[in-house]
Short mmCIF file of C-alpha atoms in Angstrom, two decimals:
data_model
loop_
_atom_site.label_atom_id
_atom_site.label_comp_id
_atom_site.label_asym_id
_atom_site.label_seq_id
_atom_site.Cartn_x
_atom_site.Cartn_y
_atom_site.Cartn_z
CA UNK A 1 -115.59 124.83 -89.46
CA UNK A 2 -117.18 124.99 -93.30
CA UNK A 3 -117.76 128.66 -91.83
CA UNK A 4 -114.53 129.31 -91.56
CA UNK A 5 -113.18 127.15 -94.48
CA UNK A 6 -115.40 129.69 -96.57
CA UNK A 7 -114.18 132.57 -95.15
CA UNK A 8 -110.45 131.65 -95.49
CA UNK A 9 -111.07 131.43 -99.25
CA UNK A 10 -113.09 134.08 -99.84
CA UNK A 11 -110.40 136.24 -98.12
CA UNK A 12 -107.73 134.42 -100.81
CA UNK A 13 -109.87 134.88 -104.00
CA UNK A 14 -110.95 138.41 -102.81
CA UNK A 15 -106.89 139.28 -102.00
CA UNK A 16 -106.24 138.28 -106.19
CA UNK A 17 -107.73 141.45 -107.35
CA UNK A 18 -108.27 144.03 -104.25
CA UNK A 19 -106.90 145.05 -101.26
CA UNK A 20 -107.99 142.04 -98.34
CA UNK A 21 -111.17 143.09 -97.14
CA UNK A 22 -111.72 140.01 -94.85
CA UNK A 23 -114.60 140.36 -92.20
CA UNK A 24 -113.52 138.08 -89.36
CA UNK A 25 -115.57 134.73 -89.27
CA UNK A 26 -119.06 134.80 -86.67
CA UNK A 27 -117.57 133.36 -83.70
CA UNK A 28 -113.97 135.02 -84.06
CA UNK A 29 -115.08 136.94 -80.96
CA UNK A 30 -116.58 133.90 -78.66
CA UNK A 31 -113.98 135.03 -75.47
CA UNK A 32 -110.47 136.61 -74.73
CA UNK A 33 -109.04 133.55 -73.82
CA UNK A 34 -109.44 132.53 -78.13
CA UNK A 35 -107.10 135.63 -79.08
CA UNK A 36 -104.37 135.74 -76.01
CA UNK A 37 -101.23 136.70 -77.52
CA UNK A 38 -97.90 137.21 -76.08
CA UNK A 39 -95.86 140.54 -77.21
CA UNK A 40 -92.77 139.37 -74.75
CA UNK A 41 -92.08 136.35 -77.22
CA UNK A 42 -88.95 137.64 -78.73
CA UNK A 43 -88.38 137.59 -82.86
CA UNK A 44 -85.94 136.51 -84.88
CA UNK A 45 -83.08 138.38 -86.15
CA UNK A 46 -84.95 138.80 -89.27
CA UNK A 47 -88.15 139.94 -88.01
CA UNK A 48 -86.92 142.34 -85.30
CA UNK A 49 -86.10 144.43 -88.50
CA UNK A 50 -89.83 144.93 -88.80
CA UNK A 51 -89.15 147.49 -86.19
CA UNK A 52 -87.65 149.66 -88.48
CA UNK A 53 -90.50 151.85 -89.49
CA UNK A 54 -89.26 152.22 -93.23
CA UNK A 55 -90.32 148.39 -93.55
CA UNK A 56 -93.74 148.90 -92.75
CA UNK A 57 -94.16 152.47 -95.09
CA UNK A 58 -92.84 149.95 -98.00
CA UNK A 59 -96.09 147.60 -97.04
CA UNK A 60 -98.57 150.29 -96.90
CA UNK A 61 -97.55 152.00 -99.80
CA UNK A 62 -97.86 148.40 -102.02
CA UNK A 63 -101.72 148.28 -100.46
CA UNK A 64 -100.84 145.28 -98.08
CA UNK A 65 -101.33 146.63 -95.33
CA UNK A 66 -104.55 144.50 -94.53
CA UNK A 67 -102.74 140.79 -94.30
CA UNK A 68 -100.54 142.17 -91.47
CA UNK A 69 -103.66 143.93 -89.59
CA UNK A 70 -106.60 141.35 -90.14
CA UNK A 71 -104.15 138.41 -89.97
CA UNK A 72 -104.33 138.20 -86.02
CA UNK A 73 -108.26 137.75 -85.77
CA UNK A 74 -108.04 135.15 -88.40
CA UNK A 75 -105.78 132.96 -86.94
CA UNK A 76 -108.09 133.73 -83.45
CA UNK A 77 -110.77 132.51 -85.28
CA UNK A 78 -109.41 128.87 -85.53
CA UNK A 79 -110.73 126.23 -83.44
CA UNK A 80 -108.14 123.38 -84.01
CA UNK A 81 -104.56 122.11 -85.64
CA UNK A 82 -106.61 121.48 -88.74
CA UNK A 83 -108.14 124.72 -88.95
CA UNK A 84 -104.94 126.46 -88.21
CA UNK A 85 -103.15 124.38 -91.11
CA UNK A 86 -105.79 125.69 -93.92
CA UNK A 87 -105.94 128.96 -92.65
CA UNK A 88 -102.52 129.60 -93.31
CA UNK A 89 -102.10 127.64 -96.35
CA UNK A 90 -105.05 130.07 -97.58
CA UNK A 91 -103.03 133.32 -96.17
CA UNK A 92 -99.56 132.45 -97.96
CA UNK A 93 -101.54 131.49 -101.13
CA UNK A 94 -103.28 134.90 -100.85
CA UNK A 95 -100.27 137.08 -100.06
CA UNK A 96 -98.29 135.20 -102.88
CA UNK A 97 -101.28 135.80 -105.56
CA UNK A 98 -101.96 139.39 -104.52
CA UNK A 99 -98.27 140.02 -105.07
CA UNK A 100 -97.75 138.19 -108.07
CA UNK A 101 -100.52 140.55 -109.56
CA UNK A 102 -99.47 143.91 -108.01
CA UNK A 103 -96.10 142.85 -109.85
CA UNK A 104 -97.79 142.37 -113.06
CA UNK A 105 -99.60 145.49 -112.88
CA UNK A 106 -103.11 143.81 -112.20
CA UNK A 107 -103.78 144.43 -108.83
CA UNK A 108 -104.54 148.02 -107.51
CA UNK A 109 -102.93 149.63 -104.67
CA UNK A 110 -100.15 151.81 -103.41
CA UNK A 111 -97.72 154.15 -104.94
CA UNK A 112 -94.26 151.80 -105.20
CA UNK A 113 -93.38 150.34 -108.63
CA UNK A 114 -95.45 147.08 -109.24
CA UNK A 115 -92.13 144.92 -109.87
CA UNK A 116 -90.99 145.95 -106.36
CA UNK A 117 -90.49 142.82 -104.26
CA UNK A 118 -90.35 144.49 -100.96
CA UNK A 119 -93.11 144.48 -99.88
CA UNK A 120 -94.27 140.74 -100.53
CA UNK A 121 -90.84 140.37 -98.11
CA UNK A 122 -91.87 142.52 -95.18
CA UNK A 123 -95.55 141.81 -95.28
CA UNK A 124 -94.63 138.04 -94.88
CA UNK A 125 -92.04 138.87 -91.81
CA UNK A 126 -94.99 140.84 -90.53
CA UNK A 127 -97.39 137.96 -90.36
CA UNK A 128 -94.77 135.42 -89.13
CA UNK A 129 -94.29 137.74 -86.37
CA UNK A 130 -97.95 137.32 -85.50
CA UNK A 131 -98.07 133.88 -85.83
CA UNK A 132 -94.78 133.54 -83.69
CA UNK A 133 -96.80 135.83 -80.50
CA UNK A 134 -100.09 134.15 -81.01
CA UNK A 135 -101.32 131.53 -78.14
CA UNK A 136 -104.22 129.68 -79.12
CA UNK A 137 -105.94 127.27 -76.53
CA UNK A 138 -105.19 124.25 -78.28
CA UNK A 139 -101.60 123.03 -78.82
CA UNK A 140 -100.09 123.20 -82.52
CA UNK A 141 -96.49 122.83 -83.77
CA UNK A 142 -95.61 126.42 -84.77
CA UNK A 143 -92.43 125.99 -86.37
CA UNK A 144 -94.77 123.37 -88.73
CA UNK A 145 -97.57 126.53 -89.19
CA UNK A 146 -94.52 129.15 -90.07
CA UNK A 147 -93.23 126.47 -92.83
CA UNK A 148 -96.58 125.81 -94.18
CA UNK A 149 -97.14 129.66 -94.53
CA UNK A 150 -93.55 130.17 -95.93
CA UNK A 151 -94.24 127.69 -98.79
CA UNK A 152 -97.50 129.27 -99.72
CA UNK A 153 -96.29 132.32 -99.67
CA UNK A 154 -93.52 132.04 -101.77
CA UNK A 155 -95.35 129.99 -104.80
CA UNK A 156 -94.62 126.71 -103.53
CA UNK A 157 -97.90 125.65 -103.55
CA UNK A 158 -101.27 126.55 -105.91
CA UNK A 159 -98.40 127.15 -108.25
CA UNK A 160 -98.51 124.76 -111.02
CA UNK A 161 -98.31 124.71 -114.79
CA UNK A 162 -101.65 124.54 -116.87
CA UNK A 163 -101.55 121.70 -118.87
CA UNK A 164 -101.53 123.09 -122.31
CA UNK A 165 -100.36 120.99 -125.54
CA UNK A 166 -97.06 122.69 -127.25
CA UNK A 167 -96.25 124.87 -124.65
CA UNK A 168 -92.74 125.03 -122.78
CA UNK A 169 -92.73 125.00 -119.31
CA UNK A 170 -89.73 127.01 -117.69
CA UNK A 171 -89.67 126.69 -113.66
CA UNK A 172 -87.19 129.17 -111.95
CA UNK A 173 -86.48 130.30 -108.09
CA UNK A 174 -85.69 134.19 -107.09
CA UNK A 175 -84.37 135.46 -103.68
CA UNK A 176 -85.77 137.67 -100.81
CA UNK A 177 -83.58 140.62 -100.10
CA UNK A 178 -80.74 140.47 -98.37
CA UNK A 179 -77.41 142.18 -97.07
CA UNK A 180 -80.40 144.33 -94.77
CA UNK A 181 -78.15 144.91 -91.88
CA UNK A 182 -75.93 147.14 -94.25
CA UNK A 183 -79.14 148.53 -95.96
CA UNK A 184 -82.63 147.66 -95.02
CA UNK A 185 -83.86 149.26 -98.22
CA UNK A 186 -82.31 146.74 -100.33
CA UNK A 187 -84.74 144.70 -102.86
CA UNK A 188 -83.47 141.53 -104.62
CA UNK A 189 -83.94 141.63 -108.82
CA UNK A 190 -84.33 137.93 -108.70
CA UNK A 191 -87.11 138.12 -106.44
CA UNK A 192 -88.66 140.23 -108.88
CA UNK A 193 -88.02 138.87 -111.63
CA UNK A 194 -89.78 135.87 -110.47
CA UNK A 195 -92.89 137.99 -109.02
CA UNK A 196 -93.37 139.76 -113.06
CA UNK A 197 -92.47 136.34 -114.65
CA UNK A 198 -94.49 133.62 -112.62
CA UNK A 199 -97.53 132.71 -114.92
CA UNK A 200 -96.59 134.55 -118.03
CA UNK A 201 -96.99 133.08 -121.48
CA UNK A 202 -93.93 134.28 -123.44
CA UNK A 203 -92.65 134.07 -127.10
CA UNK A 204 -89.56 131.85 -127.22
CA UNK A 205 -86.66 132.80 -129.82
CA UNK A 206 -87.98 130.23 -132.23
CA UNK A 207 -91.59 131.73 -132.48
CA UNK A 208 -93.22 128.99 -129.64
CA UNK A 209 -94.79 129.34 -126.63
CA UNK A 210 -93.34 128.85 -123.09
CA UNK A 211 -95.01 129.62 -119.71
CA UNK A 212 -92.94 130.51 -116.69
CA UNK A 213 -93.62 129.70 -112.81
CA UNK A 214 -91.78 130.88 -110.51
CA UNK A 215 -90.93 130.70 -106.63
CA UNK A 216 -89.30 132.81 -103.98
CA UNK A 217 -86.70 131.12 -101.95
CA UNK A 218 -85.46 132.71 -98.17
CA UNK A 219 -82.02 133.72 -97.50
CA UNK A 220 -81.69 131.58 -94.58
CA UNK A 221 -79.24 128.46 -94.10
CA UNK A 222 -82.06 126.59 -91.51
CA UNK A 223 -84.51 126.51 -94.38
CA UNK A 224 -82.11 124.85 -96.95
CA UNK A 225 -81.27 122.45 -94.43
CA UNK A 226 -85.27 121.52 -94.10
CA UNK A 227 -85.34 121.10 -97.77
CA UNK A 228 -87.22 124.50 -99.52
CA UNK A 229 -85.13 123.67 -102.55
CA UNK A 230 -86.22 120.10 -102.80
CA UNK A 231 -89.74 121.10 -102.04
CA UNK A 232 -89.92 123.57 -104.41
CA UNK A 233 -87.87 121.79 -107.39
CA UNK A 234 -88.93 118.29 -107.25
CA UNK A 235 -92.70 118.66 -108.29
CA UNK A 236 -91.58 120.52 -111.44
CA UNK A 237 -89.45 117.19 -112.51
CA UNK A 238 -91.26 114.24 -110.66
CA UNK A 239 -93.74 113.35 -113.35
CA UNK A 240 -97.23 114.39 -112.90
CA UNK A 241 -99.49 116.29 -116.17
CA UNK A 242 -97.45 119.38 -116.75
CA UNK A 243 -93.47 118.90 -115.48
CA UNK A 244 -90.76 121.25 -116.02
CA UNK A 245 -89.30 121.70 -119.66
CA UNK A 246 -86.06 123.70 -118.42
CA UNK A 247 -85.18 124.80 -114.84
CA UNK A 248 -82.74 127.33 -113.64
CA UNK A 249 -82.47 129.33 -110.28
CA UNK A 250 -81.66 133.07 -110.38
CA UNK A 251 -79.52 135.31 -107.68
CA UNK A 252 -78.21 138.64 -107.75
CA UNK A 253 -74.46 138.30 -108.41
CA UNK A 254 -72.32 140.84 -109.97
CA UNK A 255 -72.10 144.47 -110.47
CA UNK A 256 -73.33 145.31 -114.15
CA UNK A 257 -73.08 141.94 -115.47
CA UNK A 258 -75.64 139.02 -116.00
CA UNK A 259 -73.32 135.74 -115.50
CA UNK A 260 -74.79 132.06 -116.67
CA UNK A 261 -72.91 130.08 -114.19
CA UNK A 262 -70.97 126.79 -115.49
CA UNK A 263 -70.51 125.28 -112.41
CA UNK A 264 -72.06 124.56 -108.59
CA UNK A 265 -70.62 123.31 -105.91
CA UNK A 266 -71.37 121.07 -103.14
CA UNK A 267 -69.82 123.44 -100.09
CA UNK A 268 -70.96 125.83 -98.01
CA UNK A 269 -67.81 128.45 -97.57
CA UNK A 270 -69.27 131.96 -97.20
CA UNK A 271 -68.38 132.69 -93.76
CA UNK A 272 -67.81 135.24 -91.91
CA UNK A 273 -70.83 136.58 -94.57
CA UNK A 274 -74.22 135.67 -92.22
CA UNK A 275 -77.96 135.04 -93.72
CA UNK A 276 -81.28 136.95 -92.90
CA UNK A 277 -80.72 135.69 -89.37
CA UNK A 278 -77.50 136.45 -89.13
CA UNK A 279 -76.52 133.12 -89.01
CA UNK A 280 -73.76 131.35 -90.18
CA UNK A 281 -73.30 128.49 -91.90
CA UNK A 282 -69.96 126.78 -90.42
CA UNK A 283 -67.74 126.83 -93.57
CA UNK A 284 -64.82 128.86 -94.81
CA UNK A 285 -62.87 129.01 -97.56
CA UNK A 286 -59.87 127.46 -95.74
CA UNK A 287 -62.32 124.72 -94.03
CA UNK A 288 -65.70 124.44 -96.24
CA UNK A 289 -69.05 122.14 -95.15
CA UNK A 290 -71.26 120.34 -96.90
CA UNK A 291 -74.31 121.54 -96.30
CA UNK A 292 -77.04 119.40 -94.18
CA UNK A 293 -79.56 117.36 -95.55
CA UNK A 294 -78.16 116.94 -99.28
CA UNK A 295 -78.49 113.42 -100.92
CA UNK A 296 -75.79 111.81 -103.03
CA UNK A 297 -74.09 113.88 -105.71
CA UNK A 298 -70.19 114.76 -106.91
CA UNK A 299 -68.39 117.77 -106.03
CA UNK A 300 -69.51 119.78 -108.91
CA UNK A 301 -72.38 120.01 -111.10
CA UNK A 302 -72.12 121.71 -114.38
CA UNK A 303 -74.72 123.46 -115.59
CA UNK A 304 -76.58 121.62 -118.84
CA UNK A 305 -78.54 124.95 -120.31
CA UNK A 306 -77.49 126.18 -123.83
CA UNK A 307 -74.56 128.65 -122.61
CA UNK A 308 -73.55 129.63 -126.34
CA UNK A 309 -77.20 130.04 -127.02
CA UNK A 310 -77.76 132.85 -124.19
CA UNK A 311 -74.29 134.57 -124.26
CA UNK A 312 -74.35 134.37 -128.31
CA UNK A 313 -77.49 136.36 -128.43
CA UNK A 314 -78.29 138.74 -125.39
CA UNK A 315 -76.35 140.92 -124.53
CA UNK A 316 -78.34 144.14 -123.46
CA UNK A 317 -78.37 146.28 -121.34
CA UNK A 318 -76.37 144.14 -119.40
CA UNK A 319 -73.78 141.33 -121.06
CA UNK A 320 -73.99 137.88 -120.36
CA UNK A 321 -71.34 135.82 -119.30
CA UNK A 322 -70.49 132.03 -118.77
CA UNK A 323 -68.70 132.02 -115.75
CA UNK A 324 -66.45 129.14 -115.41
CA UNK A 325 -64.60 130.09 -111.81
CA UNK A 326 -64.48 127.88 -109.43
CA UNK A 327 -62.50 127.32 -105.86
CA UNK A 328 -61.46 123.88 -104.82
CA UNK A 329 -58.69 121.70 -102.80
CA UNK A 330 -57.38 119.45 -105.19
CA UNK A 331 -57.18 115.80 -104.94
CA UNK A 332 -54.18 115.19 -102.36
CA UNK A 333 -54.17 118.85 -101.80
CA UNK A 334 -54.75 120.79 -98.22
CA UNK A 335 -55.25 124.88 -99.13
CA UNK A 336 -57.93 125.79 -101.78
CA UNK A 337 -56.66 127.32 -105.51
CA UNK A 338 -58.98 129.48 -107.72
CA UNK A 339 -59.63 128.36 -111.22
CA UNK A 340 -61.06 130.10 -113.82
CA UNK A 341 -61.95 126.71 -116.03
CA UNK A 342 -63.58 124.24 -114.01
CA UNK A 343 -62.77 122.01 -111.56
CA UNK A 344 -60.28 119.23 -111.22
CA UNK A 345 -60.74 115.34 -111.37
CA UNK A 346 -60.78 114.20 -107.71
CA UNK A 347 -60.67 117.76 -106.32
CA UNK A 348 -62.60 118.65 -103.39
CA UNK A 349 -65.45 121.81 -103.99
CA UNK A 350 -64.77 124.93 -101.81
CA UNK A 351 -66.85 127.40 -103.91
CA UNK A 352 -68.65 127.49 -107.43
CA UNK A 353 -69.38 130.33 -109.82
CA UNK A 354 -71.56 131.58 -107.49
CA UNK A 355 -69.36 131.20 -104.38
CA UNK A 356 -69.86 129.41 -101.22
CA UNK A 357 -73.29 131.09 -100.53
CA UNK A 358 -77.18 130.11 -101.19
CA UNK A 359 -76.80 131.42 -104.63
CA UNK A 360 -74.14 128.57 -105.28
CA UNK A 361 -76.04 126.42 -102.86
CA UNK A 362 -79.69 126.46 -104.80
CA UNK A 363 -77.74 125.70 -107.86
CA UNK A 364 -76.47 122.65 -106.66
CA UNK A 365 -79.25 121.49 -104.94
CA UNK A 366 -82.24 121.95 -107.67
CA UNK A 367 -79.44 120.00 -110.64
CA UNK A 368 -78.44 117.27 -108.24
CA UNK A 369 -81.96 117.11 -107.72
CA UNK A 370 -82.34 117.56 -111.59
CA UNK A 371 -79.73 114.63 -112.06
CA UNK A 372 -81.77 112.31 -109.94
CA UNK A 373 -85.19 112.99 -111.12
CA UNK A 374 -85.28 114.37 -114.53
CA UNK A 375 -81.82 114.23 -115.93
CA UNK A 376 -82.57 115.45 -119.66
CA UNK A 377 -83.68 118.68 -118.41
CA UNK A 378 -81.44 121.80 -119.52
CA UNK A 379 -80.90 123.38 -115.88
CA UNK A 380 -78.24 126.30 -114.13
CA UNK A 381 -77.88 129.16 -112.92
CA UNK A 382 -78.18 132.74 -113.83
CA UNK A 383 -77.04 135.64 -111.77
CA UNK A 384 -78.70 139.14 -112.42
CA UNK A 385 -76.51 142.70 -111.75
CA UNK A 386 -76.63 143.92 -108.93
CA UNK A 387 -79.83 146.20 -108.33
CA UNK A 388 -78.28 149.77 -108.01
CA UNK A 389 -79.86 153.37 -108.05
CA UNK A 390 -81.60 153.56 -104.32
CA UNK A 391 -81.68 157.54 -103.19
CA UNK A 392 -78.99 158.92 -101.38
CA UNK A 393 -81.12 159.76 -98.60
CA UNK A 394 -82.14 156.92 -96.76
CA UNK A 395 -85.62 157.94 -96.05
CA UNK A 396 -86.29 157.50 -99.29
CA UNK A 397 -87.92 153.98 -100.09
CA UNK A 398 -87.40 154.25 -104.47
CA UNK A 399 -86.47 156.46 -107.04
CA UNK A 400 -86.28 156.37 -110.84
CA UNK A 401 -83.13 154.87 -111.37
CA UNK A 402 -83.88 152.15 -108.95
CA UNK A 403 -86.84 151.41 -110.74
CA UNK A 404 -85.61 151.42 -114.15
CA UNK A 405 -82.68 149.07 -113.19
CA UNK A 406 -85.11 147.09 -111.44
CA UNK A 407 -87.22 146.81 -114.86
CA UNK A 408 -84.18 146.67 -116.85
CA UNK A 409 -83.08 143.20 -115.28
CA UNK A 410 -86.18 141.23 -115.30
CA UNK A 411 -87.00 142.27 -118.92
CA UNK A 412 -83.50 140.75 -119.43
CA UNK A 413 -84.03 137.57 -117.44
CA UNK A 414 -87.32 137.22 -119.49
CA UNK A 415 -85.13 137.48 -122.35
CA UNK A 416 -82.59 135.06 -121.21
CA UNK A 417 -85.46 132.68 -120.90
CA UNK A 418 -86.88 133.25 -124.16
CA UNK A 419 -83.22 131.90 -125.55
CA UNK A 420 -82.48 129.11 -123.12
CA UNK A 421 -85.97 128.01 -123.53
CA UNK A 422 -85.93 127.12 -127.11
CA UNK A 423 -86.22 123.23 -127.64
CA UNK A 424 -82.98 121.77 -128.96
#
């Protein structure tokens, strides 16, 4: 076991600077039965896109190649539930590290820009597709292992502030791609945005210091319902040495435009528009849901970061916008009506600034949490342009324009930051 623990972490610590070059562990060979797999176990809607060979040429060509391949003897390796568990707590924690450095542009490997999120997305899919096929001889609660390797994977974990007198801390959430069905090239800004932001020490507008962590949240409905947002959110407010100073969640929203969104609400009403697995989420905008699993809260939830402060003072390349739309059924009222200042006393939320989606739906969760737990903290919602400039010809993984847009928005989210930031 201590053999294994060791070689678990070296393969973590060795995966922060270089591509994984993780020699199984001694006995990951002791018989066939240890390493029985089972191909005919069918994926999810979301991982049978790995089949699309364009989603493996973006791993390789970030250097990742090595968690996918070397993933399946590690996990054969493990003797036990307990082994399995820190194994891949260690993995995620590895893949999330190695790919929060490639996006900084201090980790080696591969040809695509270092801010692309892709491949972080499709190397993860790859090695929940293992862990989905793989039959070890002792029983273990999979969908437990896939949610333990999720959260590591995606900063949830080994992700905190450093405790460090007069410094800001600024906690924000990105997005996987998404919309892959239509184009399985797409990236998500907010995804990396988080990825070149998570860790950094940046200059606020006042001249102090702030420090950013970051996570990156799925676009599926069955993981909000489990509580991802909670579980990322509510260690950054819930006390502890270093909490959150100022949170905010970022999507992609809008073409051309950055929009600070006033208001969240508490329904799900996207439908017929499906997540990652092409599921839906059982709202409309004629008949919206509240979504599973939420606690206590009001329709709406306005947003409580310095608005006038952002939109007053960045405003390139992209403008930024408060957007104060809204849908809702008014109190005593049957069909929804579309404001454009808020909602109205005893009305009933259909959609917020962000919609009826996870964008809106991240926003509400992480400041009702906020509300609950640490209700001084500034905390919204930002949405980024949309990412444009992918090659005409689909073979094509990235271009220039893609890659300067891609640039363009986080340096603008980082700017954002550096406003909203600012201690008031």
């Amino acid at each position: 076991m201590m053999l294994l623990r060791r070689a678990a972490s070296a393969a973590a610590l060795v995966a922060l600077a270089l591509p994984l070059t993780v020699a199984p562990p001694a006995h990951a060979a002791d018989g066939p039965s240890a390493c029985r797999t089972s191909p005919s176990v069918p994926l999810d809607a979301e991982q049978a896109r790995l089949a699309d060979p364009r989603t493996t040429a973006l791993v390789e060509r970030a250097g990742f190649t090595d968690f996918v391949r070397r993933f399946p003897a590690a996990l054969c390796a493990t003797r036990g539930r307990a082994e399995a568990d820190r194994l891949v707590d260690d993995w995620g924690e590895a893949l999330w590290q190695a790919s929060v450095r490639r996006a900084q542009d201090r980790r080696p490997g591969g040809d695509l820009a270092p801010g692309d999120d892709r491949p972080l997305y499709w190397a993860r899919l790859g090695m929940t597709a293992v862990l989905a096929r793989w039959h070890p001889d002792f029983t273990v609660d999979r969908a437990a292992l896939r949610a333990r390797f999720e959260d590591a994977s995606r900063g949830l974990t080994d992700n905190a502030f450093r405790a460090a007198p007069g410094v800001r801390r600024v906690f924000i959430s990105g997005f996987d791609p998404f919309g892959l069905d239509a184009e399985i090239r797409r990236a998500n800004p907010s995804g990396s945005a988080a990825l070149q932001l998570n860790g950094r020490r940046v200059t606020l507008a006042d001249g102090s210091t702030a420090e950013i962590r970051a996570v990156v949240l799925p676009v599926r409905y069955a993981d909000f319902d489990a509580g991802i947002v909670e579980r990322a959110f509510a260690p950054r407010m819930a006390g502890g040495p270093a909490p959150a100073d100022i949170i905010t969640s970022v999507s992609q929203g809008y073409p051309g435009i950055f929009t600070l969104e006033d208001w969240a609400g508490r329904a799900r009403s996207a439908d017929p528009y499906p997540d990652n697995v092409r599921a839906l989420s059982g709202g409309t905008r004629e008949r919206p849901v509240t979504a599973p699993g939420l606690g206590p809260g009001p329709e709406f939830i306005r947003t409580t970061l310095p608005a006038d402060a952002v939109t007053g003072a960045v405003q390139s390349p992209y403008p930024v916008l408060l957007n104060s739309d809204v849908t809702e059924i008014p109190a005593g009222g049957t069909a929804p009506v579309d404001r454009t200042d808020g909602p109205t006393p005893g009305s009933r939320a259909v959609a917020g600034g962000g919609g009826g989606y996870l964008s809106n739906e991240v926003a509400y969760r992480s400041n009702r949490l906020r509300a609950e737990l640490a209700p001084q903290l500034p905390g919204g919602h930002l949405h980024t342009p949309v990412l444009t400039g992918l090659p005409a010809d689909p073979q094509q993984l990235t271009g220039p324009e893609f890659e300067r847009n891609e640039s363009a928005i986080t340096a603008e989210v980082r700017a954002v930051l550096e406003h909203a930031a600012v201690r008031r």
